[in-house]
Amino acid sequence: MSHFYSEQKKGYEFPERGSLSLDSEVEVAKPENAAQYGEASSVRHRLNSGQIDSEYDSHRSSQIYSGHGNIAGQPVNAKFETTRAVGGGPGDGWPQAPEVHGGRRQAPASRMLLSGFLHFVKVLIIAILIILLLAAVGIPVSDNGVPFPGDYTKMGFDWQLDPRSYLAPFNTSFTDFNILLDAHLHTIYSDGALSPQQAIEFSLANGFNAIIVTDHQTVEGSLATKEYAEEHFGDRITIITGMEYTCCRIHMNLIGINETIPVSPPFPSDDELRGVIDKVHDMGGMVIVNHIPWSNTTLLPWDEARLPDHPTREQLLEWGVDGFEVVNQGTFDLRSYQFIQEHADRLVALTGSDMHYPGPSYAWTTINAPNKSSEAILDEIRNRRTSFLLDASGTRPVQDPPFNPDYFKYAPWGMIGDYFYGFGDRYRGQYSFQASFCQKEVVKVHHSMIGWFFLWLLVSILVIEVLYWSIRWLILLVARKIRARRSRHHQ
């Protein structure tokens, strides 16, 4: 029998160094216990995760085993092969040490790197898919799906202002008046936030006793407001009917009419605008040109007026308009006021809050009418007998509406959509109120921002991966040390 280890033998006897050659045959006796190894060998057993380690001390001629199993000679979880000589080296007559093929093997470094790279790519692909999903849902919701944050239906106005107590008419000779008029406001019948009832309550709270309701493209809002006021408020407030003719060239209040005048196209010709003015006069109404400073404000990136090709004041005078809005919200149109003064026999000055959402009041048109009927007020306007009070800082109190619960439900998606919109600029221009815009749409994509976004995404994933594997390694290391301590405790 060879002196090499055999898979069938579970115990070994070590001959004295030099007493046997590699070709010698010896009888390997199975030891009864560990003590029989004597000075030639020592056996130590450790319980661990199943990995079997062996090492040989050539100076002491001792073999140390660790792994599952009992004393030498009992079954162990390993397969032994003779691959090298223990001690001096091959051919020195000593048995070769067993090489362990059981338990865990350590993966090659290249395989570990490939596995880590593939895991990183998988995480990156999943992250990009999630981002695309968020964009696909968030952008449409941001455009159309987020309710307004304020619930204006629950607003009330429980104060009472009297502007006459601290303001004087702009025309100091116009001191006797009984009408405080808001000549331009909107309701929910177009793009306003308040119902007819709320518009009345808001106007009364801010000191008005007459209003002209001018919803975009329709007289329906003014008719509904007039009906409600007559039924519930009596002579506390007078409602004058009208509409705001809204296109991409001009905004005009058509007041004193009870029928909607069709508005089209978005860019009417001079003759078409003349035709509108003539038709209003034929219906017994008047035409007031609104907020010229706002209409001529420069818009970027087009570098043109908000309402392109707005008619000049001289053209409008020639076409037969009745007056101009000299105060709109907090803006005083000094040039239009001066133009009216230059043509005082043909033009009237009115003021309007242009109220879409309740806020401060800045101006009140003052009129001294023989009574508070809409006909009497309109007659004073036709005769150009008006002035106005002006509070450039605006009135108080001002309040916000209560929050709309539905807003919080959809706002997160809307904000995600807004975030993705930040990677580019979309300029649509001024809305025409005819399902179009007054300027050609311009889209500018910030390519560098998109590049930086994905770069920071890669960096973030790398940092997260490093933190994950570091924490995992620490946990495994601590667990291994705990198991080793318990193993030594049980020996």
CSV table of C-alpha atoms in Angstrom, one decimal:
chain,number,residue,atom,x,y,z
A,1,MET,CA,0.0,0.0,0.0
A,2,SER,CA,1.3,3.5,-0.9
A,3,HIS,CA,2.2,6.0,1.7
A,4,PHE,CA,0.1,8.6,-0.1
A,5,TYR,CA,-3.2,9.5,1.3
A,6,SER,CA,-6.1,7.5,0.0
A,7,GLU,CA,-9.7,8.6,-0.3
A,8,GLN,CA,-10.8,5.4,1.4
A,9,LYS,CA,-8.6,6.1,4.5
A,10,LYS,CA,-10.0,8.5,7.0
A,11,GLY,CA,-7.1,8.4,9.4
A,12,TYR,CA,-3.4,8.8,8.9
A,13,GLU,CA,-0.1,7.8,10.6
A,14,PHE,CA,3.0,9.9,10.0
A,15,PRO,CA,6.3,8.1,9.7
A,16,GLU,CA,9.5,9.6,11.0
A,17,ARG,CA,11.2,12.0,8.6
A,18,GLY,CA,13.7,10.2,6.4
A,19,SER,CA,12.7,6.7,7.5
A,20,LEU,CA,10.6,6.1,4.3
A,21,SER,CA,11.0,6.8,0.7
A,22,LEU,CA,8.3,7.8,-1.6
A,23,ASP,CA,8.3,4.3,-3.1
A,24,SER,CA,8.0,2.6,0.2
A,25,GLU,CA,4.8,0.9,1.3
A,26,VAL,CA,3.6,1.2,4.8
A,27,GLU,CA,0.6,-0.1,6.7
A,28,VAL,CA,-1.4,3.0,7.7
A,29,ALA,CA,-3.2,2.1,10.9
A,30,LYS,CA,-6.4,3.9,11.8
A,31,PRO,CA,-5.8,5.7,15.1
A,32,GLU,CA,-8.2,4.9,18.0
A,33,ASN,CA,-8.0,8.4,19.3
A,34,ALA,CA,-6.1,11.7,18.9
A,35,ALA,CA,-3.5,10.8,21.5
A,36,GLN,CA,-2.1,8.0,19.3
A,37,TYR,CA,-0.6,10.7,17.0
A,38,GLY,CA,1.9,11.4,19.7
A,39,GLU,CA,4.5,14.0,18.9
A,40,ALA,CA,4.1,13.4,15.2
A,41,SER,CA,0.6,14.9,14.9
A,42,SER,CA,-2.0,16.9,16.7
A,43,VAL,CA,-5.7,17.2,15.9
A,44,ARG,CA,-7.9,20.2,16.5
A,45,HIS,CA,-11.4,20.6,15.4
A,46,ARG,CA,-13.3,23.9,14.8
A,47,LEU,CA,-16.9,24.3,13.8
A,48,ASN,CA,-17.5,27.1,11.3
A,49,SER,CA,-19.4,27.8,8.1
A,50,GLY,CA,-18.3,24.6,6.4
A,51,GLN,CA,-15.0,25.7,4.9
A,52,ILE,CA,-12.2,23.3,5.7
A,53,ASP,CA,-8.7,24.7,6.1
A,54,SER,CA,-5.6,22.7,6.6
A,55,GLU,CA,-2.1,23.8,7.4
A,56,TYR,CA,1.0,22.0,8.2
A,57,ASP,CA,3.8,23.0,10.5
A,58,SER,CA,6.9,21.4,8.9
A,59,HIS,CA,9.1,22.2,11.9
A,60,ARG,CA,6.9,20.3,14.4
A,61,SER,CA,5.6,17.8,11.8
A,62,SER,CA,2.1,18.4,12.9
A,63,GLN,CA,-1.1,18.5,10.8
A,64,ILE,CA,-4.0,20.8,11.9
A,65,TYR,CA,-7.6,20.2,10.7
A,66,SER,CA,-10.6,22.4,11.1
A,67,GLY,CA,-14.1,21.7,9.8
A,68,HIS,CA,-17.2,19.7,10.3
A,69,GLY,CA,-16.6,16.3,11.9
A,70,ASN,CA,-15.4,14.6,15.0
A,71,ILE,CA,-12.0,13.3,16.1
A,72,ALA,CA,-9.6,12.0,13.5
A,73,GLY,CA,-11.0,9.0,11.8
A,74,GLN,CA,-14.6,10.2,11.8
A,75,PRO,CA,-16.4,11.3,8.7
A,76,VAL,CA,-15.7,14.9,7.6
A,77,ASN,CA,-17.2,17.2,5.0
A,78,ALA,CA,-14.3,17.1,2.6
A,79,LYS,CA,-12.6,15.2,-0.2
A,80,PHE,CA,-8.9,14.8,0.1
A,81,GLU,CA,-6.4,14.4,-2.7
A,82,THR,CA,-2.7,14.0,-2.5
A,83,THR,CA,-1.1,16.9,-4.3
A,84,ARG,CA,2.0,18.0,-2.4
A,85,ALA,CA,4.4,16.6,0.2
A,86,VAL,CA,4.1,17.9,3.7
A,87,GLY,CA,7.3,19.3,5.1
A,88,GLY,CA,10.4,19.4,3.1
A,89,GLY,CA,8.8,19.2,-0.3
A,90,PRO,CA,8.0,16.6,-3.0
A,91,GLY,CA,9.9,13.4,-2.9
A,92,ASP,CA,11.3,13.8,0.6
A,93,GLY,CA,9.4,10.8,1.9
A,94,TRP,CA,6.7,12.7,3.6
A,95,PRO,CA,3.0,12.3,2.9
A,96,GLN,CA,1.5,15.1,0.8
A,97,ALA,CA,-1.1,17.4,2.4
A,98,PRO,CA,-4.7,17.1,1.4
A,99,GLU,CA,-6.2,19.9,-0.7
A,100,VAL,CA,-9.7,20.9,0.3
A,101,HIS,CA,-12.4,20.7,-2.4
A,102,GLY,CA,-15.4,21.0,-0.1
A,103,GLY,CA,-17.1,24.1,1.3
A,104,ARG,CA,-17.1,27.6,-0.3
A,105,ARG,CA,-14.8,28.7,-3.0
A,106,GLN,CA,-13.7,32.3,-3.6
A,107,ALA,CA,-14.8,33.6,-6.9
A,108,PRO,CA,-12.1,35.0,-9.3
A,109,ALA,CA,-11.7,38.8,-9.2
A,110,SER,CA,-12.6,39.2,-12.8
A,111,ARG,CA,-15.9,37.3,-12.3
A,112,MET,CA,-16.7,39.5,-9.3
A,113,LEU,CA,-16.0,42.7,-11.3
A,114,LEU,CA,-18.2,41.5,-14.1
A,115,SER,CA,-21.0,40.6,-11.7
A,116,GLY,CA,-20.8,44.0,-10.1
A,117,PHE,CA,-20.8,45.8,-13.4
A,118,LEU,CA,-23.9,43.9,-14.6
A,119,HIS,CA,-25.6,44.7,-11.3
A,120,PHE,CA,-24.8,48.4,-11.8
A,121,VAL,CA,-26.1,48.4,-15.4
A,122,LYS,CA,-29.3,46.7,-14.2
A,123,VAL,CA,-29.9,49.3,-11.5
A,124,LEU,CA,-29.2,52.1,-14.0
A,125,ILE,CA,-31.7,50.7,-16.5
A,126,ILE,CA,-34.3,50.4,-13.8
A,127,ALA,CA,-33.7,54.0,-12.7
A,128,ILE,CA,-34.0,55.3,-16.2
A,129,LEU,CA,-37.3,53.4,-16.7
A,130,ILE,CA,-38.6,54.9,-13.5
A,131,ILE,CA,-37.6,58.4,-14.6
A,132,LEU,CA,-39.3,57.9,-18.0
A,133,LEU,CA,-42.5,56.7,-16.2
A,134,LEU,CA,-42.5,59.7,-13.9
A,135,ALA,CA,-42.1,62.1,-16.9
A,136,ALA,CA,-44.8,60.3,-18.9
A,137,VAL,CA,-47.3,60.7,-16.1
A,138,GLY,CA,-46.2,64.0,-14.5
A,139,ILE,CA,-46.0,66.2,-17.6
A,140,PRO,CA,-49.6,65.7,-18.8
A,141,VAL,CA,-50.8,66.1,-15.2
A,142,SER,CA,-48.8,69.3,-14.9
A,143,ASP,CA,-50.4,70.6,-18.1
A,144,ASN,CA,-54.1,69.8,-17.4
A,145,GLY,CA,-54.6,67.7,-14.4
A,146,VAL,CA,-53.8,69.7,-11.3
A,147,PRO,CA,-56.7,71.6,-9.7
A,148,PHE,CA,-56.2,75.2,-8.6
A,149,PRO,CA,-54.7,75.2,-5.1
A,150,GLY,CA,-57.3,77.6,-3.8
A,151,ASP,CA,-61.0,76.8,-3.3
A,152,TYR,CA,-62.6,80.1,-4.2
A,153,THR,CA,-66.1,78.7,-3.9
A,154,LYS,CA,-65.7,78.9,-0.1
A,155,MET,CA,-64.5,82.5,0.0
A,156,GLY,CA,-66.5,85.2,1.8
A,157,PHE,CA,-65.8,88.9,2.2
A,158,ASP,CA,-66.9,90.3,5.5
A,159,TRP,CA,-65.4,93.7,5.5
A,160,GLN,CA,-66.6,97.1,4.3
A,161,LEU,CA,-64.3,99.8,2.8
A,162,ASP,CA,-65.2,103.4,2.1
A,163,PRO,CA,-62.6,104.8,-0.3
A,164,ARG,CA,-64.2,108.3,-0.1
A,165,SER,CA,-63.0,108.5,3.6
A,166,TYR,CA,-59.4,108.8,2.5
A,167,LEU,CA,-59.2,109.5,-1.2
A,168,ALA,CA,-60.1,112.5,-3.4
A,169,PRO,CA,-61.0,112.4,-7.2
A,170,PHE,CA,-58.1,112.7,-9.6
A,171,ASN,CA,-59.9,115.7,-11.1
A,172,THR,CA,-60.0,117.9,-8.0
A,173,SER,CA,-63.0,119.8,-9.4
A,174,PHE,CA,-65.1,116.6,-9.6
A,175,THR,CA,-66.1,116.4,-5.9
A,176,ASP,CA,-69.7,115.5,-6.1
A,177,PHE,CA,-70.4,111.9,-7.0
A,178,ASN,CA,-72.7,109.1,-5.9
A,179,ILE,CA,-71.4,106.2,-8.0
A,180,LEU,CA,-68.2,104.2,-7.4
A,181,LEU,CA,-67.9,102.0,-10.5
A,182,ASP,CA,-65.6,99.1,-11.3
A,183,ALA,CA,-65.8,99.0,-15.2
A,184,HIS,CA,-64.0,95.8,-15.8
A,185,LEU,CA,-64.2,92.5,-14.0
A,186,HIS,CA,-64.7,88.7,-14.7
A,187,THR,CA,-66.6,85.8,-13.3
A,188,ILE,CA,-66.6,82.0,-13.6
A,189,TYR,CA,-68.4,82.5,-17.0
A,190,SER,CA,-64.9,83.1,-18.5
A,191,ASP,CA,-61.6,82.9,-16.6
A,192,GLY,CA,-62.6,84.5,-13.4
A,193,ALA,CA,-62.6,82.7,-10.0
A,194,LEU,CA,-65.7,84.1,-8.4
A,195,SER,CA,-69.3,83.3,-9.0
A,196,PRO,CA,-71.8,86.2,-9.8
A,197,GLN,CA,-72.8,86.2,-6.2
A,198,GLN,CA,-69.2,86.4,-4.9
A,199,ALA,CA,-68.3,89.1,-7.5
A,200,ILE,CA,-71.1,91.2,-6.1
A,201,GLU,CA,-70.1,90.6,-2.4
A,202,PHE,CA,-66.5,91.3,-3.2
A,203,SER,CA,-67.3,94.6,-5.0
A,204,LEU,CA,-69.5,95.7,-2.1
A,205,ALA,CA,-66.8,94.9,0.4
A,206,ASN,CA,-64.4,97.1,-1.5
A,207,GLY,CA,-66.6,100.1,-1.7
A,208,PHE,CA,-68.2,99.8,-5.2
A,209,ASN,CA,-71.9,100.3,-5.7
A,210,ALA,CA,-71.8,99.7,-9.5
A,211,ILE,CA,-69.9,97.2,-11.7
A,212,ILE,CA,-69.7,96.3,-15.4
A,213,VAL,CA,-69.2,92.5,-15.8
A,214,THR,CA,-67.1,91.9,-18.9
A,215,ASP,CA,-66.3,88.2,-19.3
A,216,HIS,CA,-64.2,87.2,-22.3
A,217,GLN,CA,-66.2,86.6,-25.4
A,218,THR,CA,-69.7,86.4,-23.7
A,219,VAL,CA,-72.4,88.5,-22.1
A,220,GLU,CA,-73.8,85.5,-20.2
A,221,GLY,CA,-71.8,86.3,-17.0
A,222,SER,CA,-73.1,89.8,-16.8
A,223,LEU,CA,-76.7,88.8,-17.4
A,224,ALA,CA,-76.5,86.2,-14.7
A,225,THR,CA,-74.9,88.7,-12.3
A,226,LYS,CA,-77.5,91.3,-13.1
A,227,GLU,CA,-80.3,88.8,-12.4
A,228,TYR,CA,-78.8,87.7,-9.1
A,229,ALA,CA,-78.2,91.3,-7.9
A,230,GLU,CA,-81.8,92.4,-8.7
A,231,GLU,CA,-83.2,89.4,-6.8
A,232,HIS,CA,-80.9,89.5,-3.7
A,233,PHE,CA,-79.3,92.9,-3.3
A,234,GLY,CA,-81.9,95.4,-4.6
A,235,ASP,CA,-80.5,98.9,-5.0
A,236,ARG,CA,-77.3,98.2,-3.1
A,237,ILE,CA,-75.4,97.6,-6.3
A,238,THR,CA,-76.0,98.3,-10.0
A,239,ILE,CA,-74.9,95.7,-12.6
A,240,ILE,CA,-74.2,96.9,-16.2
A,241,THR,CA,-74.0,94.2,-18.8
A,242,GLY,CA,-71.2,93.8,-21.3
A,243,MET,CA,-68.3,91.6,-22.5
A,244,GLU,CA,-64.6,91.8,-23.3
A,245,TYR,CA,-63.8,91.4,-27.0
A,246,THR,CA,-60.5,89.5,-26.8
A,247,CYS,CA,-58.2,88.8,-29.8
A,248,CYS,CA,-54.5,89.0,-30.6
A,249,ARG,CA,-54.6,92.6,-31.7
A,250,ILE,CA,-56.7,94.3,-29.0
A,251,HIS,CA,-58.9,93.9,-25.9
A,252,MET,CA,-62.0,96.0,-25.8
A,253,ASN,CA,-64.9,96.2,-23.4
A,254,LEU,CA,-68.2,96.3,-25.1
A,255,ILE,CA,-70.5,97.8,-22.5
A,256,GLY,CA,-74.3,98.3,-22.4
A,257,ILE,CA,-75.1,95.4,-24.7
A,258,ASN,CA,-77.2,92.3,-23.9
A,259,GLU,CA,-76.1,90.1,-26.8
A,260,THR,CA,-72.8,88.4,-27.4
A,261,ILE,CA,-70.9,89.6,-30.4
A,262,PRO,CA,-68.9,86.8,-32.1
A,263,VAL,CA,-65.1,87.2,-31.9
A,264,SER,CA,-63.1,85.9,-34.8
A,265,PRO,CA,-60.5,85.5,-36.2
A,266,PRO,CA,-57.6,85.8,-33.7
A,267,PHE,CA,-56.0,88.4,-35.9
A,268,PRO,CA,-58.8,90.6,-37.2
A,269,SER,CA,-58.2,93.1,-39.9
A,270,ASP,CA,-58.7,96.9,-39.4
A,271,ASP,CA,-62.0,96.7,-41.3
A,272,GLU,CA,-63.2,93.8,-39.1
A,273,LEU,CA,-62.4,95.8,-35.9
A,274,ARG,CA,-64.2,98.8,-37.4
A,275,GLY,CA,-67.2,96.5,-38.0
A,276,VAL,CA,-67.3,95.4,-34.4
A,277,ILE,CA,-67.2,99.0,-33.1
A,278,ASP,CA,-70.0,100.0,-35.5
A,279,LYS,CA,-72.1,97.0,-34.5
A,280,VAL,CA,-71.8,97.8,-30.8
A,281,HIS,CA,-72.9,101.4,-31.5
A,282,ASP,CA,-75.9,100.1,-33.5
A,283,MET,CA,-76.9,98.0,-30.4
A,284,GLY,CA,-76.8,101.1,-28.2
A,285,GLY,CA,-73.5,100.2,-26.4
A,286,MET,CA,-70.1,101.7,-26.1
A,287,VAL,CA,-66.5,100.6,-26.8
A,288,ILE,CA,-63.8,101.1,-24.2
A,289,VAL,CA,-60.2,100.1,-25.1
A,290,ASN,CA,-58.5,98.2,-22.3
A,291,HIS,CA,-55.1,98.2,-20.7
A,292,ILE,CA,-52.9,99.5,-23.6
A,293,PRO,CA,-49.7,99.3,-21.4
A,294,TRP,CA,-50.3,95.6,-20.7
A,295,SER,CA,-51.2,94.9,-24.4
A,296,ASN,CA,-47.9,96.6,-25.6
A,297,THR,CA,-45.7,94.9,-23.0
A,298,THR,CA,-42.7,93.3,-24.7
A,299,LEU,CA,-42.6,89.5,-24.7
A,300,LEU,CA,-39.5,87.4,-25.0
A,301,PRO,CA,-38.1,85.5,-26.8
A,302,TRP,CA,-40.1,87.1,-29.6
A,303,ASP,CA,-39.1,90.6,-28.7
A,304,GLU,CA,-42.5,91.9,-29.7
A,305,ALA,CA,-45.7,93.3,-28.1
A,306,ARG,CA,-47.9,90.9,-26.2
A,307,LEU,CA,-50.7,91.8,-28.6
A,308,PRO,CA,-48.9,92.3,-31.9
A,309,ASP,CA,-50.0,95.0,-34.3
A,310,HIS,CA,-52.1,96.8,-31.7
A,311,PRO,CA,-53.9,99.8,-33.2
A,312,THR,CA,-52.6,103.2,-32.2
A,313,ARG,CA,-54.7,105.5,-30.2
A,314,GLU,CA,-55.1,107.7,-33.2
A,315,GLN,CA,-56.4,104.9,-35.3
A,316,LEU,CA,-58.9,103.9,-32.5
A,317,LEU,CA,-60.1,107.5,-32.3
A,318,GLU,CA,-60.6,107.5,-36.0
A,319,TRP,CA,-62.5,104.2,-35.9
A,320,GLY,CA,-64.9,105.6,-33.3
A,321,VAL,CA,-64.1,104.1,-29.9
A,322,ASP,CA,-65.7,105.8,-27.0
A,323,GLY,CA,-62.9,105.9,-24.5
A,324,PHE,CA,-59.9,104.2,-22.8
A,325,GLU,CA,-59.2,102.4,-19.6
A,326,VAL,CA,-56.8,104.6,-17.8
A,327,VAL,CA,-56.3,102.5,-14.7
A,328,ASN,CA,-56.1,98.7,-14.9
A,329,GLN,CA,-55.4,97.0,-11.7
A,330,GLY,CA,-52.5,99.0,-10.2
A,331,THR,CA,-51.2,100.5,-13.5
A,332,PHE,CA,-52.0,104.1,-14.4
A,333,ASP,CA,-51.9,104.7,-18.1
A,334,LEU,CA,-50.7,108.3,-18.1
A,335,ARG,CA,-50.3,108.5,-21.9
A,336,SER,CA,-53.9,107.4,-22.5
A,337,TYR,CA,-55.1,109.8,-19.9
A,338,GLN,CA,-53.3,112.6,-21.6
A,339,PHE,CA,-54.7,111.5,-25.0
A,340,ILE,CA,-58.2,111.7,-23.5
A,341,GLN,CA,-57.5,115.2,-22.2
A,342,GLU,CA,-56.4,116.2,-25.7
A,343,HIS,CA,-59.7,114.8,-27.1
A,344,ALA,CA,-62.0,115.5,-24.2
A,345,ASP,CA,-64.9,116.2,-26.5
A,346,ARG,CA,-64.8,112.6,-27.9
A,347,LEU,CA,-63.3,110.3,-25.3
A,348,VAL,CA,-64.1,109.2,-21.8
A,349,ALA,CA,-61.8,107.8,-19.1
A,350,LEU,CA,-62.8,104.7,-17.1
A,351,THR,CA,-61.0,102.5,-14.5
A,352,GLY,CA,-61.2,98.8,-14.0
A,353,SER,CA,-59.9,96.2,-11.6
A,354,ASP,CA,-59.8,93.5,-14.3
A,355,MET,CA,-60.6,91.2,-11.4
A,356,HIS,CA,-60.0,87.6,-12.2
A,357,TYR,CA,-59.1,86.6,-8.6
A,358,PRO,CA,-60.0,88.7,-5.5
A,359,GLY,CA,-57.2,91.0,-4.5
A,360,PRO,CA,-56.6,94.7,-3.7
A,361,SER,CA,-58.6,97.4,-5.3
A,362,TYR,CA,-56.7,100.3,-6.8
A,363,ALA,CA,-59.2,102.6,-8.5
A,364,TRP,CA,-62.9,103.6,-8.5
A,365,THR,CA,-64.5,105.5,-11.4
A,366,THR,CA,-66.6,108.3,-9.9
A,367,ILE,CA,-69.9,109.3,-11.5
A,368,ASN,CA,-72.6,111.7,-10.3
A,369,ALA,CA,-75.8,110.2,-11.8
A,370,PRO,CA,-79.4,111.3,-11.2
A,371,ASN,CA,-80.1,107.8,-10.0
A,372,LYS,CA,-78.4,104.4,-9.6
A,373,SER,CA,-79.9,102.8,-12.6
A,374,SER,CA,-77.7,101.3,-15.3
A,375,GLU,CA,-79.2,103.6,-17.9
A,376,ALA,CA,-78.4,106.7,-15.9
A,377,ILE,CA,-74.9,105.6,-15.3
A,378,LEU,CA,-74.3,104.7,-19.0
A,379,ASP,CA,-75.7,108.1,-19.9
A,380,GLU,CA,-73.1,109.9,-17.7
A,381,ILE,CA,-70.4,107.8,-19.3
A,382,ARG,CA,-71.6,108.7,-22.9
A,383,ASN,CA,-71.4,112.4,-21.9
A,384,ARG,CA,-67.9,111.9,-20.6
A,385,ARG,CA,-68.6,113.1,-17.0
A,386,THR,CA,-66.3,110.9,-15.0
A,387,SER,CA,-63.3,111.0,-12.8
A,388,PHE,CA,-61.7,108.4,-10.5
A,389,LEU,CA,-60.1,107.7,-7.1
A,390,LEU,CA,-56.7,106.1,-7.1
A,391,ASP,CA,-55.0,104.1,-4.3
A,392,ALA,CA,-51.6,103.1,-5.8
A,393,SER,CA,-50.8,100.8,-2.9
A,394,GLY,CA,-54.0,98.9,-3.1
A,395,THR,CA,-56.6,98.2,-0.4
A,396,ARG,CA,-56.6,96.0,2.6
A,397,PRO,CA,-57.7,93.5,3.8
A,398,VAL,CA,-56.6,90.9,1.2
A,399,GLN,CA,-57.1,87.2,1.9
A,400,ASP,CA,-56.2,83.9,0.3
A,401,PRO,CA,-58.8,81.2,-0.4
A,402,PRO,CA,-58.8,78.0,1.6
A,403,PHE,CA,-56.8,75.2,0.2
A,404,ASN,CA,-58.5,72.9,-2.3
A,405,PRO,CA,-58.1,69.3,-0.9
A,406,ASP,CA,-58.0,67.9,-4.5
A,407,TYR,CA,-54.9,70.0,-5.2
A,408,PHE,CA,-52.8,68.1,-2.7
A,409,LYS,CA,-53.9,64.8,-4.3
A,410,TYR,CA,-52.6,65.7,-7.7
A,411,ALA,CA,-50.0,68.3,-6.9
A,412,PRO,CA,-47.1,65.8,-6.5
A,413,TRP,CA,-47.5,64.6,-10.0
A,414,GLY,CA,-47.8,68.2,-11.2
A,415,MET,CA,-44.6,69.2,-9.5
A,416,ILE,CA,-42.8,66.2,-11.1
A,417,GLY,CA,-44.1,67.4,-14.4
A,418,ASP,CA,-42.9,70.9,-13.6
A,419,TYR,CA,-39.4,69.5,-12.7
A,420,PHE,CA,-39.1,67.9,-16.1
A,421,TYR,CA,-40.3,71.0,-17.8
A,422,GLY,CA,-37.3,72.7,-16.2
A,423,PHE,CA,-35.0,70.9,-18.7
A,424,GLY,CA,-36.3,73.2,-21.4
A,425,ASP,CA,-38.3,76.4,-21.9
A,426,ARG,CA,-41.6,76.4,-23.7
A,427,TYR,CA,-42.8,79.8,-24.8
A,428,ARG,CA,-46.4,79.8,-26.1
A,429,GLY,CA,-47.1,83.5,-25.9
A,430,GLN,CA,-50.4,85.3,-25.2
A,431,TYR,CA,-53.6,83.3,-25.3
A,432,SER,CA,-56.1,84.5,-27.9
A,433,PHE,CA,-59.2,83.2,-26.1
A,434,GLN,CA,-59.9,81.5,-29.4
A,435,ALA,CA,-58.1,78.2,-28.8
A,436,SER,CA,-54.8,79.5,-30.1
A,437,PHE,CA,-51.9,81.8,-29.1
A,438,CYS,CA,-50.8,85.1,-30.5
A,439,GLN,CA,-47.1,84.1,-30.9
A,440,LYS,CA,-45.5,81.2,-32.5
A,441,GLU,CA,-44.5,78.6,-30.0
A,442,VAL,CA,-40.8,78.4,-29.2
A,443,VAL,CA,-39.1,75.4,-27.4
A,444,LYS,CA,-35.6,75.6,-26.1
A,445,VAL,CA,-34.1,72.4,-24.7
A,446,HIS,CA,-31.2,72.7,-22.2
A,447,HIS,CA,-29.0,69.9,-23.4
A,448,SER,CA,-26.2,70.5,-21.0
A,449,MET,CA,-28.7,70.3,-18.1
A,450,ILE,CA,-29.9,67.0,-19.3
A,451,GLY,CA,-26.3,65.8,-19.6
A,452,TRP,CA,-25.5,66.9,-16.0
A,453,PHE,CA,-28.7,65.2,-14.8
A,454,PHE,CA,-27.6,61.8,-16.1
A,455,LEU,CA,-24.1,62.3,-14.9
A,456,TRP,CA,-25.3,63.1,-11.4
A,457,LEU,CA,-27.7,60.1,-11.7
A,458,LEU,CA,-24.6,57.8,-12.4
A,459,VAL,CA,-22.7,59.3,-9.5
A,460,SER,CA,-25.7,58.8,-7.2
A,461,ILE,CA,-26.1,55.2,-8.1
A,462,LEU,CA,-22.4,54.6,-7.7
A,463,VAL,CA,-22.4,56.1,-4.2
A,464,ILE,CA,-25.5,54.1,-3.2
A,465,GLU,CA,-23.9,50.9,-4.5
A,466,VAL,CA,-20.6,51.6,-2.6
A,467,LEU,CA,-22.6,52.3,0.6
A,468,TYR,CA,-24.7,49.2,0.1
A,469,TRP,CA,-21.8,46.8,-0.4
A,470,SER,CA,-19.8,48.4,2.4
A,471,ILE,CA,-22.6,48.1,4.9
A,472,ARG,CA,-23.3,44.5,3.7
A,473,TRP,CA,-19.6,43.6,4.1
A,474,LEU,CA,-19.5,45.1,7.6
A,475,ILE,CA,-22.6,43.2,8.6
A,476,LEU,CA,-21.2,39.9,7.3
A,477,LEU,CA,-17.9,40.6,9.0
A,478,VAL,CA,-19.5,41.2,12.4
A,479,ALA,CA,-21.7,38.1,12.0
A,480,ARG,CA,-18.6,36.0,11.2
A,481,LYS,CA,-16.8,37.3,14.3
A,482,ILE,CA,-19.8,36.5,16.4
A,483,ARG,CA,-20.0,33.0,15.1
A,484,ALA,CA,-16.3,32.5,15.7
A,485,ARG,CA,-16.6,33.7,19.2
A,486,ARG,CA,-19.5,31.3,19.9
A,487,SER,CA,-17.5,28.5,18.4
A,488,ARG,CA,-14.6,29.0,20.7
A,489,HIS,CA,-17.0,29.3,23.6
A,490,HIS,CA,-18.4,25.8,22.9
A,491,GLN,CA,-15.0,24.1,22.5
